[in-house]
mmCIF file of C-alpha atoms in Angstrom:
data_model
loop_
_atom_site.group_PDB
_atom_site.id
_atom_site.type_symbol
_atom_site.label_atom_id
_atom_site.label_comp_id
_atom_site.label_asym_id
_atom_site.label_seq_id
_atom_site.Cartn_x
_atom_site.Cartn_y
_atom_site.Cartn_z
ATOM 1 C CA UNK Z 1 53.305 -142.170 -112.079
ATOM 2 C CA UNK Z 2 55.238 -142.718 -108.766
ATOM 3 C CA UNK Z 3 56.935 -139.197 -109.396
ATOM 4 C CA UNK Z 4 53.463 -137.633 -109.643
ATOM 5 C CA UNK Z 5 52.189 -139.267 -106.532
ATOM 6 C CA UNK Z 6 55.331 -138.293 -104.733
ATOM 7 C CA UNK Z 7 54.969 -134.576 -105.959
ATOM 8 C CA UNK Z 8 51.347 -134.600 -104.900
ATOM 9 C CA UNK Z 9 52.104 -136.076 -101.374
ATOM 10 C CA UNK Z 10 54.915 -133.501 -101.014
ATOM 11 C CA UNK Z 11 52.668 -130.649 -101.989
ATOM 12 C CA UNK Z 12 49.884 -131.798 -99.746
ATOM 13 C CA UNK Z 13 52.254 -131.969 -96.665
ATOM 14 C CA UNK Z 14 53.668 -128.520 -97.368
ATOM 15 C CA UNK Z 15 50.103 -127.014 -97.883
ATOM 16 C CA UNK Z 16 49.122 -128.753 -94.583
ATOM 17 C CA UNK Z 17 52.138 -127.141 -92.733
ATOM 18 C CA UNK Z 18 51.459 -123.665 -94.345
ATOM 19 C CA UNK Z 19 47.623 -123.591 -93.417
ATOM 20 C CA UNK Z 20 48.072 -121.384 -90.358
ATOM 21 C CA UNK Z 21 50.196 -118.870 -92.289
ATOM 22 C CA UNK Z 22 47.639 -118.857 -95.065
ATOM 23 C CA UNK Z 23 44.749 -118.315 -92.733
ATOM 24 C CA UNK Z 24 46.848 -115.333 -91.147
ATOM 25 C CA UNK Z 25 47.545 -113.874 -94.473
ATOM 26 C CA UNK Z 26 43.687 -114.142 -95.215
ATOM 27 C CA UNK Z 27 42.932 -112.421 -92.099
ATOM 28 C CA UNK Z 28 45.385 -109.620 -92.820
ATOM 29 C CA UNK Z 29 43.941 -109.287 -96.296
ATOM 30 C CA UNK Z 30 40.309 -109.283 -95.083
ATOM 31 C CA UNK Z 31 41.358 -106.514 -92.567
ATOM 32 C CA UNK Z 32 43.134 -104.299 -95.135
ATOM 33 C CA UNK Z 33 40.213 -104.562 -97.553
ATOM 34 C CA UNK Z 34 37.770 -103.756 -94.783
ATOM 35 C CA UNK Z 35 39.737 -100.766 -93.701
ATOM 36 C CA UNK Z 36 40.131 -99.320 -97.208
ATOM 37 C CA UNK Z 37 36.464 -99.836 -97.977
ATOM 38 C CA UNK Z 38 35.677 -97.848 -94.763
ATOM 39 C CA UNK Z 39 38.041 -95.142 -95.746
ATOM 40 C CA UNK Z 40 36.545 -94.731 -99.225
ATOM 41 C CA UNK Z 41 32.976 -94.586 -97.945
ATOM 42 C CA UNK Z 42 33.859 -91.965 -95.298
ATOM 43 C CA UNK Z 43 35.826 -89.932 -98.018
ATOM 44 C CA UNK Z 44 32.985 -90.046 -100.362
ATOM 45 C CA UNK Z 45 30.604 -89.046 -97.586
ATOM 46 C CA UNK Z 46 32.917 -86.241 -96.709
ATOM 47 C CA UNK Z 47 32.933 -85.187 -100.309
ATOM 48 C CA UNK Z 48 29.246 -85.088 -100.622
ATOM 49 C CA UNK Z 49 28.814 -83.284 -97.269
ATOM 50 C CA UNK Z 50 31.215 -80.522 -98.160
ATOM 51 C CA UNK Z 51 30.826 -79.896 -101.739
ATOM 52 C CA UNK Z 52 27.111 -80.865 -102.747
ATOM 53 C CA UNK Z 53 24.921 -80.697 -99.512
ATOM 54 C CA UNK Z 54 25.625 -76.957 -98.796
ATOM 55 C CA UNK Z 55 24.677 -76.085 -102.425
ATOM 56 C CA UNK Z 56 21.255 -77.769 -101.978
ATOM 57 C CA UNK Z 57 20.000 -75.772 -99.106
ATOM 58 C CA UNK Z 58 19.322 -72.191 -98.807
ATOM 59 C CA UNK Z 59 22.109 -69.616 -99.342
ATOM 60 C CA UNK Z 60 23.816 -68.480 -96.130
ATOM 61 C CA UNK Z 61 23.468 -64.898 -95.008
ATOM 62 C CA UNK Z 62 27.111 -63.872 -95.264
ATOM 63 C CA UNK Z 63 26.432 -60.192 -94.218
ATOM 64 C CA UNK Z 64 24.813 -61.283 -90.933
ATOM 65 C CA UNK Z 65 27.541 -63.963 -90.380
ATOM 66 C CA UNK Z 66 30.542 -61.909 -91.222
ATOM 67 C CA UNK Z 67 29.998 -58.250 -92.165
ATOM 68 C CA UNK Z 68 28.941 -55.889 -95.016
ATOM 69 C CA UNK Z 69 32.078 -55.478 -96.767
ATOM 70 C CA UNK Z 70 34.500 -57.969 -98.389
ATOM 71 C CA UNK Z 71 38.036 -57.070 -99.629
ATOM 72 C CA UNK Z 72 39.583 -59.044 -102.548
ATOM 73 C CA UNK Z 73 43.135 -58.545 -103.587
ATOM 74 C CA UNK Z 74 44.077 -59.601 -107.182
ATOM 75 C CA UNK Z 75 40.460 -58.960 -108.183
ATOM 76 C CA UNK Z 76 40.769 -58.222 -111.792
ATOM 77 C CA UNK Z 77 41.305 -61.780 -113.336
ATOM 78 C CA UNK Z 78 40.749 -65.500 -112.600
ATOM 79 C CA UNK Z 79 39.673 -66.708 -109.345
ATOM 80 C CA UNK Z 80 39.869 -63.290 -107.548
ATOM 81 C CA UNK Z 81 37.532 -61.630 -110.019
ATOM 82 C CA UNK Z 82 35.059 -64.602 -109.741
ATOM 83 C CA UNK Z 83 35.178 -64.813 -106.017
ATOM 84 C CA UNK Z 84 34.374 -61.007 -105.881
ATOM 85 C CA UNK Z 85 31.422 -61.518 -108.171
ATOM 86 C CA UNK Z 86 30.065 -64.433 -106.065
ATOM 87 C CA UNK Z 87 30.369 -62.482 -102.783
ATOM 88 C CA UNK Z 88 28.597 -59.478 -104.444
ATOM 89 C CA UNK Z 89 25.970 -62.024 -105.576
ATOM 90 C CA UNK Z 90 25.393 -62.691 -101.971
ATOM 91 C CA UNK Z 91 24.931 -58.871 -101.239
ATOM 92 C CA UNK Z 92 28.393 -57.849 -99.891
ATOM 93 C CA UNK Z 93 29.792 -54.706 -100.928
ATOM 94 C CA UNK Z 94 33.214 -55.291 -102.477
ATOM 95 C CA UNK Z 95 36.658 -53.611 -102.225
ATOM 96 C CA UNK Z 96 38.813 -54.601 -105.152
ATOM 97 C CA UNK Z 97 42.559 -54.312 -105.069
ATOM 98 C CA UNK Z 98 44.951 -54.685 -108.018
ATOM 99 C CA UNK Z 99 47.572 -52.695 -109.857
ATOM 100 C CA UNK Z 100 45.682 -52.333 -113.061
ATOM 101 C CA UNK Z 101 43.438 -49.557 -112.623
ATOM 102 C CA UNK Z 102 41.486 -49.624 -115.938
ATOM 103 C CA UNK Z 103 40.666 -53.224 -115.397
ATOM 104 C CA UNK Z 104 39.732 -52.595 -111.774
ATOM 105 C CA UNK Z 105 37.259 -49.877 -112.826
ATOM 106 C CA UNK Z 106 35.661 -52.141 -115.410
ATOM 107 C CA UNK Z 107 35.368 -55.018 -112.903
ATOM 108 C CA UNK Z 108 33.986 -52.669 -110.170
ATOM 109 C CA UNK Z 109 31.342 -51.170 -112.680
ATOM 110 C CA UNK Z 110 30.298 -54.625 -113.898
ATOM 111 C CA UNK Z 111 29.878 -55.844 -110.334
ATOM 112 C CA UNK Z 112 27.874 -52.719 -109.213
ATOM 113 C CA UNK Z 113 25.597 -52.842 -112.236
ATOM 114 C CA UNK Z 114 24.927 -56.536 -112.037
ATOM 115 C CA UNK Z 115 24.554 -57.199 -108.351
ATOM 116 C CA UNK Z 116 23.511 -53.603 -107.176
ATOM 117 C CA UNK Z 117 26.181 -53.449 -104.348
ATOM 118 C CA UNK Z 118 28.699 -50.743 -103.583
ATOM 119 C CA UNK Z 119 32.322 -51.162 -104.965
ATOM 120 C CA UNK Z 120 35.515 -49.550 -104.347
ATOM 121 C CA UNK Z 121 38.758 -49.685 -106.188
ATOM 122 C CA UNK Z 122 42.286 -49.504 -104.747
ATOM 123 C CA UNK Z 123 45.233 -49.392 -107.052
ATOM 124 C CA UNK Z 124 48.324 -51.251 -105.282
ATOM 125 C CA UNK Z 125 51.318 -52.926 -106.726
ATOM 126 C CA UNK Z 126 52.063 -55.497 -103.963
ATOM 127 C CA UNK Z 127 55.676 -56.172 -105.514
ATOM 128 C CA UNK Z 128 56.629 -52.530 -104.157
ATOM 129 C CA UNK Z 129 56.701 -53.879 -100.628
ATOM 130 C CA UNK Z 130 56.140 -52.068 -97.440
ATOM 131 C CA UNK Z 131 55.317 -48.647 -98.782
ATOM 132 C CA UNK Z 132 51.885 -49.594 -100.433
ATOM 133 C CA UNK Z 133 50.205 -50.724 -97.124
ATOM 134 C CA UNK Z 134 49.824 -47.330 -95.255
ATOM 135 C CA UNK Z 135 47.201 -46.237 -97.776
ATOM 136 C CA UNK Z 136 45.441 -49.418 -97.702
ATOM 137 C CA UNK Z 137 45.200 -49.399 -93.826
ATOM 138 C CA UNK Z 138 43.962 -45.937 -93.830
ATOM 139 C CA UNK Z 139 41.227 -46.567 -96.586
ATOM 140 C CA UNK Z 140 40.100 -49.615 -94.785
ATOM 141 C CA UNK Z 141 40.259 -48.022 -91.246
ATOM 142 C CA UNK Z 142 36.478 -47.298 -90.588
ATOM 143 C CA UNK Z 143 34.811 -50.017 -92.756
ATOM 144 C CA UNK Z 144 33.021 -53.036 -91.483
ATOM 145 C CA UNK Z 145 35.416 -55.654 -93.252
ATOM 146 C CA UNK Z 146 33.629 -58.895 -92.819
ATOM 147 C CA UNK Z 147 35.638 -60.909 -95.428
ATOM 148 C CA UNK Z 148 39.166 -60.731 -96.754
ATOM 149 C CA UNK Z 149 40.255 -62.822 -99.812
ATOM 150 C CA UNK Z 150 43.956 -62.918 -100.361
ATOM 151 C CA UNK Z 151 44.226 -63.994 -104.005
ATOM 152 C CA UNK Z 152 46.940 -61.750 -105.262
ATOM 153 C CA UNK Z 153 50.042 -63.750 -106.466
ATOM 154 C CA UNK Z 154 53.288 -63.853 -108.421
ATOM 155 C CA UNK Z 155 54.567 -66.671 -110.669
ATOM 156 C CA UNK Z 156 57.652 -67.930 -112.479
ATOM 157 C CA UNK Z 157 57.840 -66.702 -116.116
ATOM 158 C CA UNK Z 158 58.314 -70.361 -116.702
ATOM 159 C CA UNK Z 159 59.548 -73.483 -114.762
ATOM 160 C CA UNK Z 160 63.249 -73.224 -114.110
ATOM 161 C CA UNK Z 161 66.022 -74.087 -111.805
ATOM 162 C CA UNK Z 162 66.192 -71.942 -108.710
ATOM 163 C CA UNK Z 163 69.687 -70.554 -109.573
ATOM 164 C CA UNK Z 164 68.626 -69.369 -113.030
ATOM 165 C CA UNK Z 165 65.519 -67.473 -111.309
ATOM 166 C CA UNK Z 166 66.004 -63.564 -111.751
ATOM 167 C CA UNK Z 167 66.467 -61.774 -108.450
ATOM 168 C CA UNK Z 168 63.574 -59.590 -109.215
ATOM 169 C CA UNK Z 169 61.310 -62.465 -109.685
ATOM 170 C CA UNK Z 170 62.368 -63.850 -106.300
ATOM 171 C CA UNK Z 171 61.517 -60.515 -104.521
ATOM 172 C CA UNK Z 172 58.141 -60.546 -106.450
ATOM 173 C CA UNK Z 173 57.265 -63.873 -104.969
ATOM 174 C CA UNK Z 174 58.427 -62.816 -101.571
ATOM 175 C CA UNK Z 175 56.578 -59.530 -101.528
ATOM 176 C CA UNK Z 176 53.434 -60.539 -103.511
ATOM 177 C CA UNK Z 177 52.853 -64.262 -102.432
ATOM 178 C CA UNK Z 178 54.072 -64.059 -98.760
ATOM 179 C CA UNK Z 179 54.237 -60.358 -97.429
ATOM 180 C CA UNK Z 180 50.789 -59.200 -99.248
ATOM 181 C CA UNK Z 181 48.714 -61.834 -97.492
ATOM 182 C CA UNK Z 182 50.515 -61.315 -94.199
ATOM 183 C CA UNK Z 183 50.014 -57.545 -94.272
ATOM 184 C CA UNK Z 184 46.407 -57.567 -95.424
ATOM 185 C CA UNK Z 185 45.527 -59.925 -92.604
ATOM 186 C CA UNK Z 186 47.399 -57.741 -90.072
ATOM 187 C CA UNK Z 187 45.485 -54.779 -91.465
ATOM 188 C CA UNK Z 188 41.793 -56.097 -91.108
ATOM 189 C CA UNK Z 189 42.020 -58.647 -88.253
ATOM 190 C CA UNK Z 190 42.030 -56.110 -85.335
ATOM 191 C CA UNK Z 191 38.522 -54.935 -86.543
ATOM 192 C CA UNK Z 192 37.215 -58.428 -86.914
ATOM 193 C CA UNK Z 193 38.412 -59.410 -83.408
ATOM 194 C CA UNK Z 194 36.636 -56.198 -82.144
ATOM 195 C CA UNK Z 195 33.340 -57.115 -83.824
ATOM 196 C CA UNK Z 196 33.907 -60.992 -82.957
ATOM 197 C CA UNK Z 197 33.219 -61.996 -86.415
ATOM 198 C CA UNK Z 198 34.806 -62.256 -89.815
ATOM 199 C CA UNK Z 199 36.430 -64.472 -92.388
ATOM 200 C CA UNK Z 200 39.944 -64.579 -93.929
ATOM 201 C CA UNK Z 201 40.246 -66.675 -97.133
ATOM 202 C CA UNK Z 202 43.809 -67.277 -98.496
ATOM 203 C CA UNK Z 203 44.275 -68.799 -101.824
ATOM 204 C CA UNK Z 204 47.137 -71.091 -101.804
ATOM 205 C CA UNK Z 205 47.912 -73.761 -104.440
ATOM 206 C CA UNK Z 206 48.073 -77.503 -104.951
ATOM 207 C CA UNK Z 207 51.732 -77.070 -105.355
ATOM 208 C CA UNK Z 208 51.857 -76.506 -101.679
ATOM 209 C CA UNK Z 209 50.976 -80.151 -100.849
ATOM 210 C CA UNK Z 210 54.437 -81.528 -102.034
ATOM 211 C CA UNK Z 211 57.719 -79.848 -102.860
ATOM 212 C CA UNK Z 212 57.556 -78.864 -106.638
ATOM 213 C CA UNK Z 213 61.003 -78.962 -108.596
ATOM 214 C CA UNK Z 214 61.550 -76.036 -110.934
ATOM 215 C CA UNK Z 215 58.910 -74.157 -109.031
ATOM 216 C CA UNK Z 216 60.737 -74.142 -105.659
ATOM 217 C CA UNK Z 217 60.231 -70.655 -104.529
ATOM 218 C CA UNK Z 218 56.644 -70.559 -105.661
ATOM 219 C CA UNK Z 219 55.530 -73.872 -104.238
ATOM 220 C CA UNK Z 220 57.264 -72.718 -100.945
ATOM 221 C CA UNK Z 221 55.487 -69.441 -100.816
ATOM 222 C CA UNK Z 222 52.318 -71.380 -101.224
ATOM 223 C CA UNK Z 223 53.061 -73.715 -98.564
ATOM 224 C CA UNK Z 224 53.714 -70.636 -96.386
ATOM 225 C CA UNK Z 225 50.160 -69.366 -97.131
ATOM 226 C CA UNK Z 226 48.772 -72.732 -96.231
ATOM 227 C CA UNK Z 227 50.508 -73.066 -92.892
ATOM 228 C CA UNK Z 228 49.859 -69.304 -92.121
ATOM 229 C CA UNK Z 229 46.193 -69.711 -92.561
ATOM 230 C CA UNK Z 230 46.026 -73.060 -90.491
ATOM 231 C CA UNK Z 231 48.017 -71.311 -87.642
ATOM 232 C CA UNK Z 232 45.617 -68.322 -87.624
ATOM 233 C CA UNK Z 233 42.755 -70.734 -87.564
ATOM 234 C CA UNK Z 234 43.993 -72.014 -84.236
ATOM 235 C CA UNK Z 235 44.827 -68.711 -82.834
ATOM 236 C CA UNK Z 236 41.553 -67.063 -83.790
ATOM 237 C CA UNK Z 237 38.599 -69.374 -84.088
ATOM 238 C CA UNK Z 238 37.721 -68.836 -80.446
ATOM 239 C CA UNK Z 239 37.374 -65.156 -81.191
ATOM 240 C CA UNK Z 240 34.896 -65.670 -83.888
ATOM 241 C CA UNK Z 241 37.021 -65.473 -86.857
ATOM 242 C CA UNK Z 242 36.819 -68.134 -89.553
ATOM 243 C CA UNK Z 243 40.040 -68.679 -91.447
ATOM 244 C CA UNK Z 244 40.329 -70.856 -94.525
ATOM 245 C CA UNK Z 245 43.175 -72.140 -96.571
ATOM 246 C CA UNK Z 246 41.935 -72.446 -100.122
ATOM 247 C CA UNK Z 247 44.075 -74.885 -102.191
ATOM 248 C CA UNK Z 248 42.694 -75.219 -105.775
ATOM 249 C CA UNK Z 249 44.211 -77.296 -108.437
ATOM 250 C CA UNK Z 250 43.630 -76.698 -112.257
ATOM 251 C CA UNK Z 251 41.281 -73.815 -113.117
ATOM 252 C CA UNK Z 252 40.699 -73.085 -116.705
ATOM 253 C CA UNK Z 253 40.945 -69.378 -117.433
ATOM 254 C CA UNK Z 254 40.375 -67.163 -120.517
ATOM 255 C CA UNK Z 255 43.922 -67.443 -121.675
ATOM 256 C CA UNK Z 256 43.701 -71.251 -121.808
ATOM 257 C CA UNK Z 257 43.656 -72.404 -125.394
ATOM 258 C CA UNK Z 258 40.081 -73.067 -126.430
ATOM 259 C CA UNK Z 259 40.517 -76.494 -127.833
ATOM 260 C CA UNK Z 260 42.911 -77.561 -124.918
ATOM 261 C CA UNK Z 261 42.384 -80.625 -122.774
ATOM 262 C CA UNK Z 262 41.381 -78.260 -119.904
ATOM 263 C CA UNK Z 263 38.448 -76.943 -121.790
ATOM 264 C CA UNK Z 264 37.276 -80.279 -122.804
ATOM 265 C CA UNK Z 265 37.214 -81.653 -119.168
ATOM 266 C CA UNK Z 266 35.350 -78.886 -117.318
ATOM 267 C CA UNK Z 267 34.689 -81.203 -114.354
ATOM 268 C CA UNK Z 268 38.472 -81.543 -113.973
ATOM 269 C CA UNK Z 269 39.475 -77.793 -114.565
ATOM 270 C CA UNK Z 270 36.388 -75.605 -113.845
ATOM 271 C CA UNK Z 271 36.048 -72.095 -115.101
ATOM 272 C CA UNK Z 272 36.759 -69.459 -112.289
ATOM 273 C CA UNK Z 273 33.149 -68.714 -112.044
ATOM 274 C CA UNK Z 274 32.224 -72.272 -111.412
ATOM 275 C CA UNK Z 275 35.083 -72.623 -109.003
ATOM 276 C CA UNK Z 276 34.271 -69.519 -106.978
ATOM 277 C CA UNK Z 277 30.647 -70.724 -106.660
ATOM 278 C CA UNK Z 278 31.713 -73.998 -105.076
ATOM 279 C CA UNK Z 279 34.451 -72.321 -102.969
ATOM 280 C CA UNK Z 280 32.055 -69.893 -101.357
ATOM 281 C CA UNK Z 281 29.682 -72.727 -100.553
ATOM 282 C CA UNK Z 282 32.459 -74.129 -98.281
ATOM 283 C CA UNK Z 283 32.921 -70.945 -96.383
ATOM 284 C CA UNK Z 284 32.203 -71.640 -92.714
ATOM 285 C CA UNK Z 285 32.330 -75.209 -93.110
ATOM 286 C CA UNK Z 286 35.861 -76.221 -94.232
ATOM 287 C CA UNK Z 287 38.895 -74.680 -92.838
ATOM 288 C CA UNK Z 288 41.323 -76.127 -95.558
ATOM 289 C CA UNK Z 289 39.612 -77.039 -98.853
ATOM 290 C CA UNK Z 290 40.461 -77.429 -102.543
ATOM 291 C CA UNK Z 291 37.084 -75.448 -102.949
ATOM 292 C CA UNK Z 292 35.985 -78.084 -105.678
ATOM 293 C CA UNK Z 293 34.863 -81.518 -105.677
ATOM 294 C CA UNK Z 294 37.094 -82.951 -108.381
ATOM 295 C CA UNK Z 295 40.057 -81.023 -106.744
ATOM 296 C CA UNK Z 296 39.479 -82.831 -103.581
ATOM 297 C CA UNK Z 297 39.799 -86.267 -105.463
ATOM 298 C CA UNK Z 298 43.134 -84.973 -106.938
ATOM 299 C CA UNK Z 299 44.324 -83.905 -103.639
ATOM 300 C CA UNK Z 300 43.793 -87.305 -102.221
ATOM 301 C CA UNK Z 301 46.399 -88.673 -104.601
ATOM 302 C CA UNK Z 302 48.798 -85.868 -103.658
ATOM 303 C CA UNK Z 303 48.273 -85.492 -99.994
ATOM 304 C CA UNK Z 304 46.602 -88.672 -98.570
ATOM 305 C CA UNK Z 305 46.512 -87.203 -94.953
ATOM 306 C CA UNK Z 306 44.433 -84.159 -95.883
ATOM 307 C CA UNK Z 307 41.048 -84.411 -94.111
ATOM 308 C CA UNK Z 308 38.309 -83.857 -96.733
ATOM 309 C CA UNK Z 309 35.840 -82.408 -94.465
ATOM 310 C CA UNK Z 310 37.885 -79.970 -92.264
ATOM 311 C CA UNK Z 311 40.415 -79.571 -95.154
ATOM 312 C CA UNK Z 312 40.739 -79.365 -99.059
ATOM 313 C CA UNK Z 313 42.806 -77.493 -102.373
ATOM 314 C CA UNK Z 314 43.337 -74.890 -105.673
ATOM 315 C CA UNK Z 315 46.277 -75.623 -107.840
ATOM 316 C CA UNK Z 316 47.127 -72.586 -109.652
ATOM 317 C CA UNK Z 317 50.361 -73.925 -111.005
ATOM 318 C CA UNK Z 318 50.146 -71.155 -113.583
ATOM 319 C CA UNK Z 319 48.863 -67.808 -113.007
ATOM 320 C CA UNK Z 320 46.906 -65.047 -114.765
ATOM 321 C CA UNK Z 321 49.730 -62.439 -114.419
ATOM 322 C CA UNK Z 322 53.150 -61.360 -115.276
ATOM 323 C CA UNK Z 323 55.658 -61.857 -112.426
ATOM 324 C CA UNK Z 324 55.790 -58.269 -111.635
ATOM 325 C CA UNK Z 325 52.065 -57.583 -111.219
ATOM 326 C CA UNK Z 326 49.473 -57.942 -108.803
ATOM 327 C CA UNK Z 327 47.311 -60.809 -109.968
ATOM 328 C CA UNK Z 328 44.983 -63.490 -109.159
ATOM 329 C CA UNK Z 329 45.981 -67.024 -108.979
ATOM 330 C CA UNK Z 330 44.538 -69.556 -111.600
ATOM 331 C CA UNK Z 331 45.783 -72.379 -113.738
ATOM 332 C CA UNK Z 332 46.643 -71.443 -117.334
ATOM 333 C CA UNK Z 333 48.451 -73.749 -119.905
ATOM 334 C CA UNK Z 334 51.270 -74.825 -117.648
ATOM 335 C CA UNK Z 335 50.571 -78.323 -116.017
ATOM 336 C CA UNK Z 336 52.875 -79.667 -113.450
ATOM 337 C CA UNK Z 337 52.305 -82.626 -111.129
#
């Protein structure tokens, strides 16, 4: 009994001497909890404000806001095709660019018949480098280009070490992922500046948020697109040009296995059509966005510093194309985190 009493007295003395420290720890814990609670509430409000409220109101007049014509590269598949259809739904005439003429003609005819807008097709293999841009520049010279969507992209045949990557694939990534967006912006931007209005949307990838091993060149090229778009926004916002970096995560395409996890979770991996509908609703609101509400939640885990209202993401870790083709970015079966 004496031992028990001695232990109790010792414990009471120690507890009394530590009261000030416990109170300090309690205050730190309360401050941390309050701060995290406020952050979660603000993030939730931003999520609702960006991805849901714009879809409840009347549709914006994109023609009046930006111009009559939209140019979409990589427009035969995935996000590029769906984005072109969504812009046509808003009444814009569409110029579609890709290397597959037959598919381009089919997509253009479908858009023209469905939405009663003008369509123009331009066949261009962006992997060929500088030589393809003179005809594009000439074809776009006298058109009122209001929106440019850079969606063309090249991807690895499969994840692999950088030293094992074929040189042709590396050149495709440079020419298609980096040069194509840069040159297309260089072509259309002077006209937008002259008219003091326009929008440039560049589809990056969730892989740009963090270095992605075994996709080193691809993720770096997507990081370039993200930084390029953000820099352009700083340069040209005062001239009436809206520049958006679109950073999607998983998007389920037609080649994704019908019974796969992605098809069973459409809220996690939307179809290109659903994704495009949400992404277009963020146009003019968010300079850097995932374009889709669940992708913004995924982005919070990858890049906590990303601002949900003035920013967001599309992870196309896989792409609807071969590595030597002009294509649109979208997730297939390959899932990398």
